[in-house]
Short mmCIF file of C-alpha atoms and ligand atoms in Angstrom, two decimals:
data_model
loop_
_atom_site.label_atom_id
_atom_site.label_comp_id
_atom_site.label_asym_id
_atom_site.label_seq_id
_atom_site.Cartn_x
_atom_site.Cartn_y
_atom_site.Cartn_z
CA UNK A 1 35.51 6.08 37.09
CA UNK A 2 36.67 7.04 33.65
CA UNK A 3 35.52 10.05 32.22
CA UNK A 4 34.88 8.59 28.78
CA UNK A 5 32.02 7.03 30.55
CA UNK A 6 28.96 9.22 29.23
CA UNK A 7 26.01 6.66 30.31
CA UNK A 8 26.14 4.35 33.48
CA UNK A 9 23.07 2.36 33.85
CA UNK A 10 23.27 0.17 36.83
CA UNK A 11 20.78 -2.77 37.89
CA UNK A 12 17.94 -1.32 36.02
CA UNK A 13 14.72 -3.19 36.47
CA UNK A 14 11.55 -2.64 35.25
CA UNK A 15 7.87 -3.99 35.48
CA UNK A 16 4.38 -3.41 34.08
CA UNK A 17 0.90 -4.40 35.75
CA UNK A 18 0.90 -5.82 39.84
CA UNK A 19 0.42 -8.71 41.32
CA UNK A 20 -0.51 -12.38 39.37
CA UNK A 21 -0.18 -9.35 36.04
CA UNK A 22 3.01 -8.72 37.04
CA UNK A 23 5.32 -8.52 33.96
CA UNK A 24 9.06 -7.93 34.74
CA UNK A 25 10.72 -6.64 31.69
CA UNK A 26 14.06 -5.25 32.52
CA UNK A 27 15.47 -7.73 35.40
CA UNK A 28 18.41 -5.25 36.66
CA UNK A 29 20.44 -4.55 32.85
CA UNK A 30 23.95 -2.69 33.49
CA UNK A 31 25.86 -1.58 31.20
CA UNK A 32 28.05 1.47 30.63
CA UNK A 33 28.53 3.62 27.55
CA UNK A 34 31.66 5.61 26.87
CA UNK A 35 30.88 9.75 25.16
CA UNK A 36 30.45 9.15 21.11
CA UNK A 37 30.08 5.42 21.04
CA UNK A 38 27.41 4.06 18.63
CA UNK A 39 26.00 1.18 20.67
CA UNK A 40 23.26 -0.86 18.96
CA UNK A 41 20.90 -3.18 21.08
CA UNK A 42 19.68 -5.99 19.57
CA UNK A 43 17.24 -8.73 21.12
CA UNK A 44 13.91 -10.36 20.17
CA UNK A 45 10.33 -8.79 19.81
CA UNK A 46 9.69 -8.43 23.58
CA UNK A 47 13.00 -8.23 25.07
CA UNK A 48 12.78 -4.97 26.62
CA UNK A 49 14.22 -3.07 23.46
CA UNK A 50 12.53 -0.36 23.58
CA UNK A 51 11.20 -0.41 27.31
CA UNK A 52 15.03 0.59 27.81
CA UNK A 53 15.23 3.09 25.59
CA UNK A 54 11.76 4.99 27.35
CA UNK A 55 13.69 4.53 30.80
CA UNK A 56 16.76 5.98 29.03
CA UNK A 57 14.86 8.79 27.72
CA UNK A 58 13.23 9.74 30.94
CA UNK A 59 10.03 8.79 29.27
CA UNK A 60 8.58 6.29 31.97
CA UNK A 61 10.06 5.83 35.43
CA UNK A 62 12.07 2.68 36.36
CA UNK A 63 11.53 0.75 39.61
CA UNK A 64 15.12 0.89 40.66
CA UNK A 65 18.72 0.45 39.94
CA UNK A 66 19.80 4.05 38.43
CA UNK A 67 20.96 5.89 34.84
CA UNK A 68 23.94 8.15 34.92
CA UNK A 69 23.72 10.66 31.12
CA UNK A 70 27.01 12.78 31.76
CA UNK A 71 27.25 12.57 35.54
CA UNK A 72 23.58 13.09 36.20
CA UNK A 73 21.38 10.30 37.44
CA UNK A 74 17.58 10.35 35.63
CA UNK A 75 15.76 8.54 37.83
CA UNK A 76 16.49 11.10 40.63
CA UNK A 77 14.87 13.88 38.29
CA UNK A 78 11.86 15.80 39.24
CA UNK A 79 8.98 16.13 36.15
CA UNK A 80 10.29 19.70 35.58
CA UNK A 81 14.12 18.76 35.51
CA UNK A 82 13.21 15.51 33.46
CA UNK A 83 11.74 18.05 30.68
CA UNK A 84 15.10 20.23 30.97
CA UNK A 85 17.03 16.80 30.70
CA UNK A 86 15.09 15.66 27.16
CA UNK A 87 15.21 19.14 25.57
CA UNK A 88 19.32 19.83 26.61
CA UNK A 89 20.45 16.52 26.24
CA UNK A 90 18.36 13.89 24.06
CA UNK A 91 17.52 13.48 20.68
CA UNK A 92 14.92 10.97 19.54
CA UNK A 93 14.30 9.02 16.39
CA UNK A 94 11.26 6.52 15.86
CA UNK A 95 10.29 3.94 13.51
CA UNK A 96 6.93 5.84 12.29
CA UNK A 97 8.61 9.47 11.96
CA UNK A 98 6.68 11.53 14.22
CA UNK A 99 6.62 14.37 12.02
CA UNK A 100 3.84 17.36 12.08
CA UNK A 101 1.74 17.03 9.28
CA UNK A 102 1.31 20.24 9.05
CA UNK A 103 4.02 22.20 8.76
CA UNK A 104 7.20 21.63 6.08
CA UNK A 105 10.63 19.99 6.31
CA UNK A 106 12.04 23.18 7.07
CA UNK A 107 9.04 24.20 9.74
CA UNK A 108 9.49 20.16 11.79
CA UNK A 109 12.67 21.04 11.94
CA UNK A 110 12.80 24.94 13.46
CA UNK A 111 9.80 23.94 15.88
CA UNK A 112 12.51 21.27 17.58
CA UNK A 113 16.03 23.79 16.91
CA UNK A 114 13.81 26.35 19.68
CA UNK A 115 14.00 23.91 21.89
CA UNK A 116 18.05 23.92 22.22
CA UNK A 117 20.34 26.63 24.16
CA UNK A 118 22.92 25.18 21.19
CA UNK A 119 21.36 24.13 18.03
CA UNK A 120 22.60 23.94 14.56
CA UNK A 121 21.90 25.90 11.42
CA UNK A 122 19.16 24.72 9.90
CA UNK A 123 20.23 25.60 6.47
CA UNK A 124 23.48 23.71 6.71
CA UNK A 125 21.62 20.42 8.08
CA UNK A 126 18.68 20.35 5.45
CA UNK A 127 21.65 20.17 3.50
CA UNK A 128 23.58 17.51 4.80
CA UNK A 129 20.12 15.40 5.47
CA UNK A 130 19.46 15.70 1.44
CA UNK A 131 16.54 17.76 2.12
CA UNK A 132 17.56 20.96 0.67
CA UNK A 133 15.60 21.06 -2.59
CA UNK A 134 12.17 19.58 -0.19
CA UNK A 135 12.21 22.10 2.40
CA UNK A 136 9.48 23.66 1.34
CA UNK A 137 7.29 20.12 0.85
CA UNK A 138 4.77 18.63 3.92
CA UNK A 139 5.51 15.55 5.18
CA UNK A 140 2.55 13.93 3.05
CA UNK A 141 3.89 15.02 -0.10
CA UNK A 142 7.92 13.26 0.25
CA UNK A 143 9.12 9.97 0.73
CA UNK A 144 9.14 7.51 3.56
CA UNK A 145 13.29 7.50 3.45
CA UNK A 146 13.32 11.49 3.19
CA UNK A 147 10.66 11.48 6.05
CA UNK A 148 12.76 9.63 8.20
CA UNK A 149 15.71 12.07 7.10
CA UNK A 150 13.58 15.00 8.60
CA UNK A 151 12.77 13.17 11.50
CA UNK A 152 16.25 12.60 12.25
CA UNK A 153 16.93 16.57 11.48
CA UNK A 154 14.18 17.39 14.05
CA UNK A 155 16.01 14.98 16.69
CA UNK A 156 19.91 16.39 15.46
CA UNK A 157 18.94 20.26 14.95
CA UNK A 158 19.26 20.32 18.88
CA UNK A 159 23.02 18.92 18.65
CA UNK A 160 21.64 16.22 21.74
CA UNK A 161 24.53 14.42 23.46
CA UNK A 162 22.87 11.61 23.06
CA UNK A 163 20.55 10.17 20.23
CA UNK A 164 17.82 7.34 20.89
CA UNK A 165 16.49 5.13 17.66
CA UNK A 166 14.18 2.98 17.93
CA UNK A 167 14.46 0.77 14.64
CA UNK A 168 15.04 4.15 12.81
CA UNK A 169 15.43 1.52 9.60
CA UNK A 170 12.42 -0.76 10.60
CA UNK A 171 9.89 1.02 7.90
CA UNK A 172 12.61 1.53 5.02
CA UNK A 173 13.52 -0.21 2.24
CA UNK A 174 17.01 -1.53 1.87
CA UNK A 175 18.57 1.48 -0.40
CA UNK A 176 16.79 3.66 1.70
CA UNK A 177 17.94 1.73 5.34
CA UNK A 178 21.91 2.32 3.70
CA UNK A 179 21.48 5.49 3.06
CA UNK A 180 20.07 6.52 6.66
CA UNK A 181 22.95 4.57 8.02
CA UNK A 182 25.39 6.56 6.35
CA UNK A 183 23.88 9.68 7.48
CA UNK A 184 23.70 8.48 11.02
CA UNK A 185 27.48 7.56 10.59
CA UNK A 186 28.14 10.81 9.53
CA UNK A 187 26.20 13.19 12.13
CA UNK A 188 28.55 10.78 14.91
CA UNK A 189 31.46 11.44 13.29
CA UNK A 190 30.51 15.17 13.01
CA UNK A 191 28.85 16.11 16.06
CA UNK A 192 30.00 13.17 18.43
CA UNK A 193 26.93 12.33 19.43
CA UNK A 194 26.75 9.36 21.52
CA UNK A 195 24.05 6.95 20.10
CA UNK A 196 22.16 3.69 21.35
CA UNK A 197 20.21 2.46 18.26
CA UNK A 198 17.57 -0.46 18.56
CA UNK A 199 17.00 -2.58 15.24
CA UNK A 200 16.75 -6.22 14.40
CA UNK A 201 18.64 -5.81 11.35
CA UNK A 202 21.98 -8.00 12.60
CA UNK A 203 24.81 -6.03 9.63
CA UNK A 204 24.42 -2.80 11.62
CA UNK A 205 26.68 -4.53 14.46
CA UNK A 206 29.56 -4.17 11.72
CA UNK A 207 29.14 -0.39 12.11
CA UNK A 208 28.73 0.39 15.74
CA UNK A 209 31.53 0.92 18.22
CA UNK A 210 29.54 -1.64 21.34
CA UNK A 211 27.34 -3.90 20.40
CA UNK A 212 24.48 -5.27 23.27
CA UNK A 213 21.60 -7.49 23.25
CA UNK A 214 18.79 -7.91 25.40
CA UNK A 215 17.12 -11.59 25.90
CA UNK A 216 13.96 -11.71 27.97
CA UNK A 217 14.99 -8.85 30.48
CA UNK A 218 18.75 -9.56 30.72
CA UNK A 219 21.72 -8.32 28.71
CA UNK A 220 23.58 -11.34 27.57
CA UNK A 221 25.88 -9.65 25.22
CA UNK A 222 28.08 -6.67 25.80
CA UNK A 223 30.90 -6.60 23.52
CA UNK A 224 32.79 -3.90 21.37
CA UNK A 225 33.69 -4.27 18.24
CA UNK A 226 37.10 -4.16 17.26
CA UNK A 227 37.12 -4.10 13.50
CA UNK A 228 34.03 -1.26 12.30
CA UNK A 229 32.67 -1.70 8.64
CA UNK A 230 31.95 1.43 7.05
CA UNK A 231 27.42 1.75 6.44
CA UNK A 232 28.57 1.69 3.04
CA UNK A 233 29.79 -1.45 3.09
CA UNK A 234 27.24 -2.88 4.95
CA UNK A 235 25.12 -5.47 3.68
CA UNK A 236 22.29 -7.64 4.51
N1 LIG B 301 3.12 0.18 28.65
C1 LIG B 301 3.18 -1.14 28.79
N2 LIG B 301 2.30 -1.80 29.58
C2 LIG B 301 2.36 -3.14 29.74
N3 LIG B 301 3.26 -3.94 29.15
C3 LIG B 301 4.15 -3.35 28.33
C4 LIG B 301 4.16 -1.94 28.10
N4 LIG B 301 5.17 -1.65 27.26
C5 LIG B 301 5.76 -2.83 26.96
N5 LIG B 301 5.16 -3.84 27.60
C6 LIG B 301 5.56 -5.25 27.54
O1 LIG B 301 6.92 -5.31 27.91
C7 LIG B 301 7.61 -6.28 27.12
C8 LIG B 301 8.79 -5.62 26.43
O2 LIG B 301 8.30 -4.68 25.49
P1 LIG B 301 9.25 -3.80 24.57
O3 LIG B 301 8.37 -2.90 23.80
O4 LIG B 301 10.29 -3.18 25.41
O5 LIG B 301 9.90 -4.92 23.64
P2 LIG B 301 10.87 -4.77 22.38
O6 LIG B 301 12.10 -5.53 22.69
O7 LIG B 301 11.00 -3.34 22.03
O8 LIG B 301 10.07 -5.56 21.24
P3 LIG B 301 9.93 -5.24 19.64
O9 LIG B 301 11.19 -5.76 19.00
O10 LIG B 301 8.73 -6.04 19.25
O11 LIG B 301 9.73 -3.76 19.46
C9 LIG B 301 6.59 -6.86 26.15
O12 LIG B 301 6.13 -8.06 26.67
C10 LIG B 301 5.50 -5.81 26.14
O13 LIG B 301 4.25 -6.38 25.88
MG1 LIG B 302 10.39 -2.15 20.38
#
């Protein structure tokens, strides 16, 4: 096995509801993703987008097949160990933000950098999120693009191996979507953070490393992209 290889997921299956409810939604995916690869997964509403990314996450159990992150296989995790697993390794970005309404930029942040035996300076990321000057603001009282900025500070602030977005774009407009691109760009190139990002908008494949889509269950494309586009240049 090379030891680029960061994530192994082998014949991963998943299913909701029993018997004539059965729904199978993963139908045994494997794929392997090497340490500080952006890998985007693209696939239509119902695929098994984000159903993947939970099982990745160690948010719902799979039936079978098994996830290596860095050596370890999830699915073999006790409840207490999966907890250790999200808060050492994993960093998590959603398409509604997720952010506490009541505390400020600065405060979402801290509350996720105790979490982390190795975080980053808080100072030095509000910076490089653009979020310096609205540190002091409540969620309520900034915009949607800067509130997925601090949502993506509360997931990087733990310096996770590996980052999870689920259409981290999906609620932006298209300024906004660039400039969230370019940031994500950046924190890989900075901290190497390996990422898997979900999104239906088909210009971010120019920008990621490994490119993989999911049709009804199955992955039918698993390719990597030779030529990358800067975010910047990125258009759609
Ligand atoms: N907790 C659940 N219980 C039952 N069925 C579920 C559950 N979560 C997802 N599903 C079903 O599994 C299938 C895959 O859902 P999933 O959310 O993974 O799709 P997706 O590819 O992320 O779609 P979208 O692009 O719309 O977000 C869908 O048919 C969905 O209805
Ligand atoms: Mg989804």
């Amino acid at each position: 096995m090379s030891d680029q290889v960061y994530l192994r997921v082998d014949a991963l299956r998943k299913s909701y509801g029993s018997g004539g409810a059965r729904l199978e939604v993963l139908k045994g995916v494997s794929v392997e993703v090497e340490r500080g690869e952006v890998c985007v997964l693209f696939g239509p509403s119902g695929s098994g987008k984000s159903t993947f990314l939970n099982l990745l996450g160690g948010l719902e159990p799979a039936d079978s097949g098994s996830i290596a992150v860095a050596g370890q296989d999830i699915c073999q995790l006790s409840g207490r160990q999966l907890v250790e697993y999200r808060r050492r390794e994993l960093g998590f970005i959603f398409q509604f933000y997720n952010l506490v309404p009541d505390l400020t930029v600065r405060e979402n942040i801290e509350v996720c950098r105790q979490l982390s035996k190795n975080p980053l300076p808080v100072d030095e990321l509000l910076h490089s999120l653009g979020l310096w000057d609205h540190r002091g603001k409540f969620p309520n009282q900034i915009s949607g693009g800067q509130q997925q900025r601090c949502s993506i500070g509360r997931a990087l602030v733990k310096n996770p191996g590996l980052l999870l977005c689920d259409e981290p774009t999906g609620a932006l407009d298209y300024k906004t979507s660039k400039e969230i691109l370019e940031l994500m760009e950046e924190v890989n190139r900075k901290f190497g953070c390996t990422m898997v990002i979900v999104t239906h908008n088909d210009a971010i494949r120019h920008m990621s490393h490994h490119i993989l889509r999911l049709r009804d269950g199955e992955l039918v494309e698993d390719e990597r992209n030779e030529h990358l586009v800067p975010a910047s240049e990125l258009e759609w």
